[in-house]
Amino acid sequence: MKLGVRVHDLGRDEATALAKKAKQIGFDGVQLVVAKALNGEGKIPTELNDEKVIKIRDAFLNEGLDIYMLGAYFNPVHSNKEKLTNGINNFKNYLKYESLFKASYVGSETGSFNDEPWIYHPQNRTIEGYNQMRDVFKELASYAKEYDAKMALEGAYGHVCYSPKVLRKLYEDINYDGLYFTLDLYNYLDISNYKNYMEILDEAIETLKDRVRIIHLKDFIVVDNKLVKVDLGEGIIDYKTVLKKLLTNFKDAYFIFEGISKEGMESSYKFIKKVESEINNEI
């Protein structure tokens, strides 16, 4: 299993320092959002050039870390046209430099008509809302094709691609072979359905199976009728069963910690490696 971390969850720092932190824990790669991870960054779209990209890239490669995904998450249906344009341009920028970064994918979620935060809005589940979102990613897929770049899009219960089936439809409508999926089980859950998380996982595996390349690992508990993320192994998810399903179906996927606390990073890593070992011993 190839394990990565969303590197800004380790804190904002220089690329070399973040790479050393990730390697010290044991990770094999990273999900990198330049604007959130690196000192002196923050502007969207991120300003990139060859020299800067090579310097960042080499900081991770020199520690033996691959860049699994360049995070360029934005809301493709945001009502603020300036923010929307900046998000699109940022995604394009990463697609342009994906190869030089030696990154595998550029990733985003599919947004919500509730501008911020990206939570449920009734317009998310309309054909008009879907078409608006689809057109944005269709444009980005055309741009990606120019650079032979790959995209990884991610669904979520409160977003326009609110189910695996809608995300699958997006792929079929865009019809770009460089479009893949990020599977995040937690994202498809809310207070109304979390008890059925195993069935939801099975549906996602069946629906998205041949296109999943990245898997986000999260855990959660329920507090005051709300789902609350916790470190891996401290929540509701039966990770032995879940990880066995994921490893069986996605042998070559990158498994990435996302939203894990800095304090719980090492214990979460040890927990997942322990579960992986138990599964391997049973095979």
Short mmCIF file of C-alpha atoms in Angstrom, two decimals:
data_model
loop_
_atom_site.label_atom_id
_atom_site.label_comp_id
_atom_site.label_asym_id
_atom_site.label_seq_id
_atom_site.Cartn_x
_atom_site.Cartn_y
_atom_site.Cartn_z
CA MET A 1 0.00 0.00 0.00
CA LYS A 2 1.35 3.41 -1.01
CA LEU A 3 0.61 5.85 1.82
CA GLY A 4 0.61 9.61 1.43
CA VAL A 5 -0.35 12.66 3.44
CA ARG A 6 -1.96 15.99 2.60
CA VAL A 7 1.21 17.76 3.48
CA HIS A 8 -0.23 21.01 4.83
CA ASP A 9 -1.81 18.92 7.61
CA LEU A 10 1.75 18.82 8.95
CA GLY A 11 1.72 22.63 9.10
CA ARG A 12 2.91 25.44 6.83
CA ASP A 13 6.67 25.37 6.27
CA GLU A 14 9.42 25.28 3.66
CA ALA A 15 9.14 22.40 1.18
CA THR A 16 12.32 20.75 2.45
CA ALA A 17 11.10 20.82 6.06
CA LEU A 18 7.68 19.42 5.16
CA ALA A 19 9.28 16.66 3.11
CA LYS A 20 11.48 15.66 6.06
CA LYS A 21 8.46 15.61 8.40
CA ALA A 22 6.48 13.39 6.03
CA LYS A 23 9.39 11.03 5.46
CA GLN A 24 10.16 10.76 9.15
CA ILE A 25 6.67 9.47 9.84
CA GLY A 26 7.02 6.94 7.04
CA PHE A 27 4.90 8.27 4.19
CA ASP A 28 5.68 7.38 0.58
CA GLY A 29 4.21 10.49 -1.04
CA VAL A 30 2.21 13.68 -0.60
CA GLN A 31 -0.84 15.58 -1.69
CA LEU A 32 0.47 19.09 -2.23
CA VAL A 33 -1.47 22.35 -2.15
CA VAL A 34 1.25 24.94 -2.67
CA ALA A 35 -0.92 27.86 -1.49
CA LYS A 36 -1.66 26.15 1.85
CA ALA A 37 1.55 24.26 2.51
CA LEU A 38 4.49 26.50 1.68
CA ASN A 39 5.75 29.62 3.43
CA GLY A 40 5.23 32.79 1.43
CA GLU A 41 2.39 31.30 -0.63
CA GLY A 42 -1.35 31.84 -0.48
CA LYS A 43 -2.24 33.66 -3.66
CA ILE A 44 -4.79 32.04 -6.01
CA PRO A 45 -3.98 31.34 -8.79
CA THR A 46 -0.58 30.19 -7.58
CA GLU A 47 2.29 31.78 -9.48
CA LEU A 48 4.45 29.03 -10.95
CA ASN A 49 7.48 28.90 -13.21
CA ASP A 50 9.95 26.19 -14.14
CA GLU A 51 12.58 27.14 -11.56
CA LYS A 52 10.07 27.31 -8.71
CA VAL A 53 8.39 24.04 -9.64
CA ILE A 54 11.69 22.16 -9.89
CA LYS A 55 12.81 23.49 -6.50
CA ILE A 56 9.57 22.38 -4.83
CA ARG A 57 9.52 19.05 -6.65
CA ASP A 58 13.10 18.20 -5.76
CA ALA A 59 12.53 18.94 -2.08
CA PHE A 60 10.11 16.00 -1.97
CA LEU A 61 11.87 13.74 -4.47
CA ASN A 62 15.16 14.08 -2.58
CA GLU A 63 13.42 12.57 0.45
CA GLY A 64 12.06 9.72 -1.67
CA LEU A 65 8.53 11.16 -1.70
CA ASP A 66 6.34 11.19 -4.79
CA ILE A 67 3.78 13.93 -5.41
CA TYR A 68 0.59 11.93 -5.76
CA MET A 69 -1.74 14.87 -6.26
CA LEU A 70 -1.53 18.61 -6.75
CA GLY A 71 -4.53 19.95 -4.87
CA ALA A 72 -6.26 22.70 -6.85
CA TYR A 73 -9.64 22.46 -5.12
CA PHE A 74 -12.13 25.16 -6.08
CA ASN A 75 -15.87 25.65 -6.30
CA PRO A 76 -16.85 25.33 -10.00
CA VAL A 77 -20.33 26.78 -9.36
CA HIS A 78 -19.33 29.70 -7.13
CA SER A 79 -21.52 32.76 -7.66
CA ASN A 80 -18.53 35.11 -7.41
CA LYS A 81 -17.19 35.15 -10.96
CA GLU A 82 -13.77 36.45 -9.93
CA LYS A 83 -13.29 33.60 -7.46
CA LEU A 84 -14.53 31.14 -10.07
CA THR A 85 -12.15 32.45 -12.72
CA ASN A 86 -9.23 32.38 -10.28
CA GLY A 87 -10.06 28.80 -9.34
CA ILE A 88 -10.22 27.70 -12.96
CA ASN A 89 -6.95 29.45 -13.79
CA ASN A 90 -5.29 27.90 -10.75
CA PHE A 91 -6.37 24.42 -11.85
CA LYS A 92 -5.09 25.10 -15.37
CA ASN A 93 -1.79 26.29 -13.95
CA TYR A 94 -1.32 23.02 -12.10
CA LEU A 95 -2.29 21.00 -15.18
CA LYS A 96 0.32 22.88 -17.18
CA TYR A 97 3.03 22.08 -14.63
CA GLU A 98 1.83 18.60 -13.62
CA SER A 99 4.52 16.89 -15.70
CA LEU A 100 7.35 19.10 -14.43
CA PHE A 101 6.20 18.49 -10.84
CA LYS A 102 6.30 14.77 -11.71
CA ALA A 103 2.87 14.71 -10.10
CA SER A 104 0.32 12.03 -10.90
CA TYR A 105 -2.91 14.06 -10.79
CA VAL A 106 -4.43 17.50 -10.29
CA GLY A 107 -7.46 17.26 -8.03
CA SER A 108 -10.66 19.06 -7.06
CA GLU A 109 -14.11 18.45 -5.65
CA THR A 110 -17.25 19.43 -7.57
CA GLY A 111 -18.45 22.31 -5.38
CA SER A 112 -21.78 23.57 -4.12
CA PHE A 113 -24.21 26.38 -4.85
CA ASN A 114 -23.80 27.18 -1.18
CA ASP A 115 -20.67 29.19 -1.98
CA GLU A 116 -18.89 28.80 1.35
CA PRO A 117 -18.80 26.40 3.07
CA TRP A 118 -19.47 23.79 0.42
CA ILE A 119 -22.48 22.12 1.95
CA TYR A 120 -25.86 20.91 0.72
CA HIS A 121 -27.90 23.27 -1.42
CA PRO A 122 -31.05 22.16 -3.29
CA GLN A 123 -29.66 23.51 -6.57
CA ASN A 124 -26.80 21.00 -6.32
CA ARG A 125 -29.26 18.26 -7.21
CA THR A 126 -30.77 19.85 -10.29
CA ILE A 127 -29.89 19.10 -13.90
CA GLU A 128 -29.16 22.80 -14.43
CA GLY A 129 -26.69 22.78 -11.55
CA TYR A 130 -25.05 19.62 -12.82
CA ASN A 131 -24.70 21.04 -16.34
CA GLN A 132 -23.07 24.22 -15.01
CA MET A 133 -20.51 22.18 -13.07
CA ARG A 134 -19.96 19.77 -15.96
CA ASP A 135 -19.19 22.57 -18.41
CA VAL A 136 -16.40 23.89 -16.17
CA PHE A 137 -14.69 20.51 -15.92
CA LYS A 138 -15.24 19.85 -19.60
CA GLU A 139 -13.23 22.99 -20.33
CA LEU A 140 -10.53 21.85 -17.91
CA ALA A 141 -10.42 18.39 -19.47
CA SER A 142 -9.80 19.97 -22.88
CA TYR A 143 -6.96 21.99 -21.36
CA ALA A 144 -5.57 18.89 -19.64
CA LYS A 145 -5.53 17.07 -22.96
CA GLU A 146 -3.17 19.71 -24.40
CA TYR A 147 -0.60 18.83 -21.72
CA ASP A 148 -1.41 15.11 -21.48
CA ALA A 149 -2.29 15.80 -17.85
CA LYS A 150 -4.52 13.76 -15.56
CA MET A 151 -7.31 14.96 -13.28
CA ALA A 152 -8.75 13.36 -10.12
CA LEU A 153 -12.25 14.55 -9.21
CA GLU A 154 -14.00 13.82 -5.94
CA GLY A 155 -17.67 13.55 -5.02
CA ALA A 156 -19.34 14.45 -1.72
CA TYR A 157 -22.84 14.24 -0.25
CA GLY A 158 -23.26 18.02 -0.05
CA HIS A 159 -21.75 18.77 -3.47
CA VAL A 160 -23.00 18.74 -7.05
CA CYS A 161 -21.59 15.22 -7.57
CA TYR A 162 -23.43 14.07 -4.46
CA SER A 163 -23.20 10.33 -5.17
CA PRO A 164 -20.86 7.92 -6.96
CA LYS A 165 -23.42 7.59 -9.76
CA VAL A 166 -23.39 11.33 -10.46
CA LEU A 167 -19.59 11.36 -10.46
CA ARG A 168 -19.61 8.45 -12.91
CA LYS A 169 -22.01 10.35 -15.14
CA LEU A 170 -19.60 13.29 -15.15
CA TYR A 171 -16.82 11.06 -16.47
CA GLU A 172 -19.07 9.62 -19.16
CA ASP A 173 -20.29 13.07 -20.23
CA ILE A 174 -16.80 14.57 -20.42
CA ASN A 175 -15.34 11.45 -22.03
CA TYR A 176 -11.69 12.25 -21.31
CA ASP A 177 -9.51 9.24 -20.61
CA GLY A 178 -7.28 11.33 -18.34
CA LEU A 179 -10.15 11.91 -15.90
CA TYR A 180 -10.02 9.72 -12.79
CA PHE A 181 -11.61 9.69 -9.34
CA THR A 182 -10.64 10.28 -5.74
CA LEU A 183 -12.71 8.10 -3.41
CA ASP A 184 -13.40 9.59 0.01
CA LEU A 185 -15.95 7.50 1.91
CA TYR A 186 -16.42 10.12 4.63
CA ASN A 187 -17.40 12.70 2.01
CA TYR A 188 -20.46 10.66 0.99
CA LEU A 189 -21.77 10.50 4.55
CA ASP A 190 -24.00 12.72 6.65
CA ILE A 191 -26.13 12.29 9.74
CA SER A 192 -28.93 10.69 7.69
CA ASN A 193 -26.89 7.86 6.20
CA TYR A 194 -23.65 7.30 8.15
CA LYS A 195 -24.89 4.05 9.71
CA ASN A 196 -24.98 2.60 6.19
CA TYR A 197 -21.37 3.56 5.42
CA MET A 198 -20.41 0.02 4.41
CA GLU A 199 -23.19 -0.19 1.83
CA ILE A 200 -22.24 3.26 0.53
CA LEU A 201 -18.64 2.10 0.20
CA ASP A 202 -19.75 -0.99 -1.73
CA GLU A 203 -21.79 1.19 -4.09
CA ALA A 204 -18.82 3.51 -4.65
CA ILE A 205 -16.50 0.59 -5.38
CA GLU A 206 -18.92 -0.93 -7.85
CA THR A 207 -19.72 2.37 -9.57
CA LEU A 208 -16.27 3.95 -9.70
CA LYS A 209 -14.03 0.89 -9.60
CA ASP A 210 -12.06 1.17 -12.83
CA ARG A 211 -11.35 4.91 -12.47
CA VAL A 212 -10.34 5.29 -8.80
CA ARG A 213 -6.70 6.25 -8.39
CA ILE A 214 -6.66 8.11 -5.05
CA ILE A 215 -8.31 7.15 -1.77
CA HIS A 216 -8.63 9.54 1.16
CA LEU A 217 -8.47 7.98 4.62
CA LYS A 218 -10.56 9.59 7.38
CA ASP A 219 -12.43 8.52 10.51
CA PHE A 220 -15.26 10.11 12.48
CA ILE A 221 -17.55 10.08 15.49
CA VAL A 222 -21.00 11.59 16.03
CA VAL A 223 -21.29 14.58 18.38
CA ASP A 224 -24.52 16.55 18.89
CA ASN A 225 -26.05 14.90 15.82
CA LYS A 226 -23.12 15.91 13.60
CA LEU A 227 -20.26 13.95 12.07
CA VAL A 228 -16.90 15.02 13.50
CA LYS A 229 -13.57 13.91 12.03
CA VAL A 230 -11.10 12.22 14.35
CA ASP A 231 -7.73 10.54 13.90
CA LEU A 232 -7.63 7.12 12.27
CA GLY A 233 -8.63 4.28 14.55
CA GLU A 234 -10.45 6.56 16.99
CA GLY A 235 -13.81 6.61 15.22
CA ILE A 236 -16.71 4.56 13.96
CA ILE A 237 -15.21 3.12 10.79
CA ASP A 238 -14.34 -0.59 10.88
CA TYR A 239 -11.02 -0.06 9.14
CA LYS A 240 -10.07 -3.71 8.92
CA THR A 241 -13.14 -4.46 6.80
CA VAL A 242 -13.00 -1.16 4.88
CA LEU A 243 -9.28 -1.34 4.12
CA LYS A 244 -9.58 -4.96 3.01
CA LYS A 245 -12.25 -3.97 0.50
CA LEU A 246 -10.17 -1.04 -0.73
CA LEU A 247 -6.93 -3.00 -1.04
CA THR A 248 -8.71 -5.82 -2.85
CA ASN A 249 -10.26 -3.50 -5.41
CA PHE A 250 -7.63 -0.75 -5.71
CA LYS A 251 -4.22 -2.40 -5.43
CA ASP A 252 -2.44 0.43 -7.29
CA ALA A 253 -4.26 3.40 -5.74
CA TYR A 254 -2.57 6.00 -3.58
CA PHE A 255 -3.96 6.06 -0.02
CA ILE A 256 -3.75 9.58 1.40
CA PHE A 257 -4.34 10.85 4.94
CA GLU A 258 -6.51 13.98 4.77
CA GLY A 259 -7.59 16.08 7.70
CA ILE A 260 -5.64 14.10 10.30
CA SER A 261 -4.38 16.20 13.20
CA LYS A 262 -0.66 16.90 13.51
CA GLU A 263 -0.74 15.38 16.98
CA GLY A 264 -2.41 12.20 15.70
CA MET A 265 -0.42 11.75 12.50
CA GLU A 266 2.07 9.18 13.79
CA SER A 267 -0.53 7.16 15.71
CA SER A 268 -2.81 7.17 12.65
CA TYR A 269 0.08 5.97 10.48
CA LYS A 270 0.92 3.16 12.91
CA PHE A 271 -2.74 2.18 13.11
CA ILE A 272 -3.16 1.88 9.34
CA LYS A 273 0.10 -0.05 8.94
CA LYS A 274 -1.02 -2.43 11.71
CA VAL A 275 -4.36 -3.02 10.00
CA GLU A 276 -2.62 -3.53 6.67
CA SER A 277 -0.33 -6.12 8.26
CA GLU A 278 -3.29 -7.97 9.78
CA ILE A 279 -5.01 -8.08 6.42
CA ASN A 280 -1.89 -9.34 4.65
CA ASN A 281 -1.46 -12.09 7.23
CA GLU A 282 -4.97 -13.33 6.47
CA ILE A 283 -4.47 -13.48 2.71
#
